[in-house]
Structure formats: structure tokens, C-alpha cells
Coordinates of C-alpha atoms and ligand atoms in Angstrom, one line a residue:
X1 CA 0.2 0.0 0.0
X2 CA 1.3 3.2 -0.8
X3 CA 0.1 6.3 1.1
X4 CA 0.2 9.5 0.5
X5 CA 1.0 11.8 3.7
X6 CA 0.0 15.3 3.2
X7 CA 2.7 18.1 3.2
X8 CA 1.8 19.6 7.2
X9 CA 2.2 23.1 7.7
X10 CA 4.9 24.5 9.6
X11 CA 3.5 25.6 13.4
X12 CA 3.7 29.2 14.7
X13 CA 6.6 28.6 16.8
X14 CA 8.3 27.1 14.2
X15 CA 7.5 30.4 11.9
X16 CA 8.8 32.6 14.8
X17 CA 12.1 30.3 15.2
X18 CA 12.9 31.2 11.3
X19 CA 11.9 34.5 10.7
X20 CA 13.9 37.2 10.4
X21 CA 11.7 40.7 10.1
X22 CA 10.9 42.5 13.4
X23 CA 7.1 42.8 11.9
X24 CA 7.2 39.1 11.4
X25 CA 8.6 38.1 14.8
X26 CA 5.7 40.3 16.7
X27 CA 2.8 39.0 14.5
X28 CA 3.4 35.7 15.6
X29 CA 4.7 36.1 18.7
X30 CA 0.9 38.2 19.1
X31 CA -1.1 34.6 17.4
X32 CA 1.2 32.5 19.5
X33 CA 0.0 34.5 23.0
X34 CA -3.6 35.4 21.9
X35 CA -4.2 31.8 19.8
X36 CA -5.5 33.7 17.2
X37 CA -4.5 34.1 13.5
X38 CA -7.5 36.4 12.5
X39 CA -6.7 39.7 11.3
X40 CA -10.5 41.9 11.5
X41 CA -10.7 44.4 7.9
X42 CA -12.0 47.5 9.4
X43 CA -13.7 48.6 6.2
X44 CA -16.5 51.1 7.9
X45 CA -16.3 55.3 6.9
X46 CA -16.2 57.5 10.7
X47 CA -13.8 57.1 13.4
X48 CA -16.5 56.5 15.8
X49 CA -17.3 53.2 13.9
X50 CA -13.6 52.6 13.5
X51 CA -12.8 52.6 17.5
X52 CA -15.6 51.2 18.3
X53 CA -15.1 48.4 16.0
X54 CA -11.5 48.3 17.5
X55 CA -12.6 47.8 20.9
X56 CA -14.8 45.4 20.1
X57 CA -12.9 43.0 18.4
X58 CA -9.6 43.5 20.1
X59 CA -9.4 40.8 22.2
X60 CA -9.8 38.4 19.4
X61 CA -7.5 39.8 17.0
X62 CA -3.4 39.8 16.1
X63 CA -4.1 43.1 13.9
X64 CA -7.1 45.6 12.3
X65 CA -6.4 46.1 8.5
X66 CA -7.5 49.6 7.9
X67 CA -8.2 51.2 4.8
X68 CA -7.6 54.8 6.0
X69 CA -8.4 56.9 3.3
X70 CA -12.1 55.8 3.9
X71 CA -12.7 57.7 6.6
X72 CA -14.8 60.6 6.0
X73 CA -13.6 62.4 9.1
X74 CA -10.0 61.3 9.0
X75 CA -8.2 63.7 11.6
X76 CA -4.6 62.6 13.0
X77 CA -5.0 63.1 16.4
X78 CA -8.7 62.1 16.4
X79 CA -8.5 59.0 14.8
X80 CA -4.9 57.6 14.8
X81 CA -3.7 58.6 18.4
X82 CA -7.0 56.8 19.8
X83 CA -7.0 53.4 17.7
X84 CA -2.6 53.3 18.6
X85 CA -3.8 53.5 22.3
X86 CA -6.3 50.7 21.6
X87 CA -3.8 48.6 19.6
X88 CA -1.2 48.8 22.7
X89 CA -4.5 48.2 25.0
X90 CA -5.7 45.2 23.1
X91 CA -2.4 43.8 21.5
X92 CA -2.8 43.6 18.3
X93 CA -0.9 45.3 15.2
X94 CA -2.2 48.2 12.5
X95 CA -1.8 46.7 9.0
X96 CA -2.6 49.6 6.7
X97 CA -4.4 48.3 3.3
X98 CA -3.0 51.3 0.5
X99 CA -1.9 48.7 -1.8
X100 CA 0.6 50.6 -3.3
X101 CA 1.2 50.7 -7.1
X102 CA 3.6 53.3 -8.1
X103 CA 7.3 53.6 -8.8
X104 CA 9.8 54.2 -5.7
X105 CA 9.3 57.4 -5.1
X106 CA 5.9 58.2 -5.4
X107 CA 5.0 55.4 -3.3
X108 CA 7.2 56.8 -0.4
X109 CA 5.7 60.1 -0.6
X110 CA 2.4 58.4 -0.4
X111 CA 3.7 56.7 2.8
X112 CA 5.2 59.8 4.3
X113 CA 3.2 62.3 3.6
X114 CA -0.5 63.8 3.0
X115 CA -2.9 63.8 5.9
X116 CA -2.4 60.1 6.6
X117 CA 1.2 59.6 7.0
X118 CA 1.3 56.0 6.8
X119 CA 4.2 55.8 8.3
X120 CA 4.2 56.8 11.0
X121 CA 1.3 54.2 12.7
X122 CA 1.2 51.4 10.1
X123 CA 2.6 47.8 12.0
X124 CA 2.7 46.2 8.1
X125 CA 1.5 47.9 5.1
X126 CA 0.2 46.0 2.1
X127 CA 1.9 46.8 -1.6
X128 CA 1.5 45.4 -4.7
X129 CA 5.3 44.7 -6.5
X130 CA 4.1 45.3 -9.8
X131 CA 6.3 48.6 -9.7
X132 CA 9.4 46.2 -9.2
X133 CA 12.2 45.1 -6.4
X134 CA 13.0 48.8 -5.9
X135 CA 9.7 50.5 -5.5
X136 CA 9.5 48.4 -2.0
X137 CA 12.7 49.5 -0.5
X138 CA 10.9 53.0 0.6
X139 CA 8.8 50.6 3.2
X140 CA 12.3 50.7 5.8
X141 CA 10.4 50.5 8.4
X142 CA 7.6 48.7 8.1
X143 CA 6.9 44.9 7.3
X144 CA 5.3 44.8 3.8
X145 CA 2.8 42.0 2.5
X146 CA 2.7 42.1 -1.3
X147 CA -0.5 41.8 -3.3
X148 CA 0.2 38.7 -5.2
X149 CA -3.2 36.9 -6.0
X150 CA -6.7 38.5 -5.3
X151 CA -9.5 36.8 -4.6
X152 CA -12.0 38.7 -6.9
X153 CA -13.4 37.1 -9.5
X154 CA -11.4 38.0 -12.9
X155 CA -8.4 39.1 -11.6
X156 CA -5.2 39.5 -13.4
X157 CA -3.6 37.8 -11.4
X158 CA -2.7 34.6 -12.9
X159 CA -0.2 32.1 -12.2
X160 CA 2.4 33.7 -14.3
X161 CA 1.8 36.5 -12.9
X162 CA 2.2 35.2 -9.0
X163 CA 5.7 33.7 -10.5
X164 CA 7.1 36.6 -11.4
X165 CA 5.4 38.9 -8.2
X166 CA 6.9 36.0 -5.9
X167 CA 10.7 36.4 -7.0
X168 CA 10.3 39.8 -6.4
X169 CA 8.4 39.6 -3.0
X170 CA 10.3 36.6 -1.6
X171 CA 13.9 38.5 -2.4
X172 CA 13.1 41.7 -1.0
X173 CA 14.0 42.1 3.0
X174 CA 11.1 44.6 3.7
X175 CA 8.3 41.7 2.4
X176 CA 7.2 39.7 5.4
X177 CA 4.8 37.4 3.3
X178 CA 2.3 38.1 1.0
X179 CA -2.0 38.2 0.6
X180 CA -3.1 35.6 -1.7
X181 CA -5.4 32.7 -2.6
X182 CA -2.9 30.0 -3.4
X183 CA -0.3 28.6 -1.2
X184 CA 3.0 30.6 -0.6
X185 CA 6.9 29.3 0.1
X186 CA 6.7 28.2 3.6
X187 CA 9.3 31.0 4.5
X188 CA 7.0 33.9 3.5
X189 CA 3.1 34.4 5.9
X190 CA 0.0 34.1 4.0
X191 CA -2.5 36.3 4.8
X192 CA -5.6 35.4 2.9
X193 CA -8.6 37.7 2.4
X194 CA -12.0 36.2 1.2
X195 CA -13.4 34.6 4.2
X196 CA -16.9 34.2 4.8
X197 CA -18.8 31.7 7.2
X198 CA -22.6 32.8 5.5
X199 CA -21.7 34.0 2.1
X200 CA -19.9 32.7 -1.1
X201 CA -19.4 36.1 -2.7
X202 CA -20.7 39.5 -2.6
X203 CA -22.6 40.6 -5.8
X204 CA -19.6 42.7 -6.5
X205 CA -17.0 40.3 -7.9
X206 CA -15.9 39.4 -4.2
X207 CA -15.6 35.0 -3.6
X208 CA -15.6 33.8 -0.1
X209 CA -14.2 30.2 1.3
X210 CA -14.1 29.3 4.5
X211 CA -11.8 29.3 7.3
X212 CA -11.7 25.6 7.1
X213 CA -10.8 25.4 3.2
X214 CA -8.3 28.6 3.5
X215 CA -6.1 26.9 6.2
X216 CA -6.6 22.6 5.1
X217 CA -5.9 23.8 1.2
X218 CA -4.0 27.0 1.1
X219 CA -2.4 26.3 4.3
X220 CA -3.2 30.4 5.6
X221 CA -1.6 31.9 8.1
X222 CA -3.6 34.5 9.2
X223 CA -7.5 35.1 8.1
X224 CA -8.7 38.4 6.8
X225 CA -12.2 39.2 7.8
X226 CA -14.1 42.2 7.0
X227 CA -18.0 42.3 6.5
X228 CA -18.6 38.5 8.2
X229 CA -17.4 40.3 11.3
X230 CA -18.3 44.4 11.0
X231 CA -21.5 43.6 9.4
X232 CA -22.5 41.3 12.7
X233 CA -24.7 42.6 14.7
X234 CA -22.6 41.6 17.4
X235 CA -18.6 42.2 16.1
X236 CA -17.2 41.5 19.3
X237 CA -19.1 37.9 19.2
X238 CA -18.2 37.2 15.6
X239 CA -14.7 37.4 16.3
X240 CA -14.5 35.0 18.6
X241 CA -16.6 32.5 16.0
X242 CA -14.1 33.6 13.5
X243 CA -11.2 33.1 15.6
X244 CA -12.5 29.7 17.0
X245 CA -12.7 28.5 13.7
Ligands
5BU301 P1 -14.8 41.3 2.7 O1 -16.1 42.3 3.5 O2 -14.2 40.1 4.2 O3 -14.8 41.0 1.7 O4 -13.6 42.5 3.3 C1 -12.3 42.2 2.3 C2 -11.5 43.0 2.8 O5 -9.6 42.4 2.1 C3 -11.5 44.5 2.2 O6 -11.0 45.2 2.7 C4 -10.9 44.2 1.1 O7 -10.0 45.4 0.0 C5 -9.7 43.1 0.8 N1 -9.0 42.7 0.0 C6 -9.8 40.8 -0.3 O8 -10.8 41.0 -0.3 N2 -9.1 40.5 -1.7 C7 -7.9 40.4 -1.7 O9 -7.2 39.8 -2.9 C8 -7.4 41.9 -2.1 C9 -7.8 42.4 -0.4 BR1 -5.7 41.8 -2.3

């Protein structure tokens, strides 16, 4: 009888031993301490909603993912200062899903300037790698999560694209991992959005999988859940449910 053994995933402790980047280490340590691999996506549009959500889900997440440019009343003192305090209180990291996609010089300006001053508060950011290796040099003080594959229907992140994107991402010292709907090399942390327990899509191109599917088949390290949590009647309970899943 020939037995096929399924490739087992490395534990978070094993990944912590080999990880090089301080932000990767902090994420893995937080995951181990809080026994969670959940990132909540806070796609809400006011400061009050953002802070209320962070307070409710904080105990069960390892990071809060923001799209800071959708906050209509953004104000550094009123939005970021209390958000950072909540991150400190509940021990979660801040992930700004900015998806940078330009030349290095422009990305550097978008990262450090404007009203959002992402460099001052984000622990890690998402970036496309379409601008090439040197476009990632500016993200010196944060971890970069490279967009390798997208969850939406018809995305152009084909296997040929992903292969090239991975070459850039995996060779850059600022990169801690990637966003993908496929497995990544073991030395990269895999972040997977498009996770929902109730729906299979949103009617706008988003495609959902269950936490079980992405952990078992993709060996995802961290799931990213947006509407499954913040649209729920009780986001605190929903975060606990996704964490337990
Ligand atoms: P949802 O409400 O769980 O569908 O939100 C998913 C979040 O993840 C949302 O903020 C997206 O911008 C983000 N996302 C995604 O859904 N799919 C992708 O491939 C990438 C990001 Br990259």
C-alpha cells in the first residue's frame, strides 16, 4: 500500500524561530500569545465606527486592517491617536491595506506624506509588486505584505503573474509575506482575505471561502475577515467565532 502523506504546515512557533523581520516576529508572537490568527478588516467610514469596532474585536484579533482613506472624518489626533491606544491596550498590530502600486519615489511620498502619514502608525502595509524590486525599498520601517493573488472574480493575478510577483516579493528584505488565494513558499507569511462563513460572494466580484478551506488547502497563516465581522449584529462575538474557526 502506498501512503500519501499530506504536507504538514509549519507551526507558528517554528515560523517564529526562522523569521527574520521584526514585524513578522511580532505578528507570530501575538498569534501565539492570543491564540489567534484572525485579522479583522475595518472597512467602516467614520472614526467613531472604526474605534468602536477596534474596541469590540480587539481582544480576539492579532491585527486590525484599515483602508484609512475611506474614513470621511479622518483627523490624525482624533482617529490615529486613539486607534494606536486601542492597539496597545488590546495588543494588536495595525495593517494599512494601501496597496501601493507606483514607482518607488511616489510610493515613498504616499507612505510618508499627505494627511494619513502611514509611516507614523502602521506596523505593516500592503503593496503591489508591479513597480518592481526597488519600489519596495521605501518601506524600511514597516513590514510589507505583497499582493500576490487577488480574491475577486476575473483578477489578472494569473499563475504566470503570481510566479513573477513572488520572485520580487520573496527576495526583498522588507517583505514579510503575501496576500494570496494560493499557497506561498513556507518562508513567507500567507494572508488570505475573501473569508466568510455565511456567504459565497457579495454580488460585486468578491469570492468567499471558509476559514477551514483556506487553512487546510492553502496553509494560510492569517485570515482577513471584513463584512463577516463588522456587518454582524455583534462584531465582538463574530470575531470570537472566526477566531475559534
Ligand atoms: P470582506 O468584507 O471580508 O469581503 O473584506 C475583505 C477585505 O480584504 C477588503 O478590505 C478588501 O479590500 C481586502 N482584499 C480582498 O478582499 N481581496 C483581495 O484579494 C485583497 C484584499 Br489583495
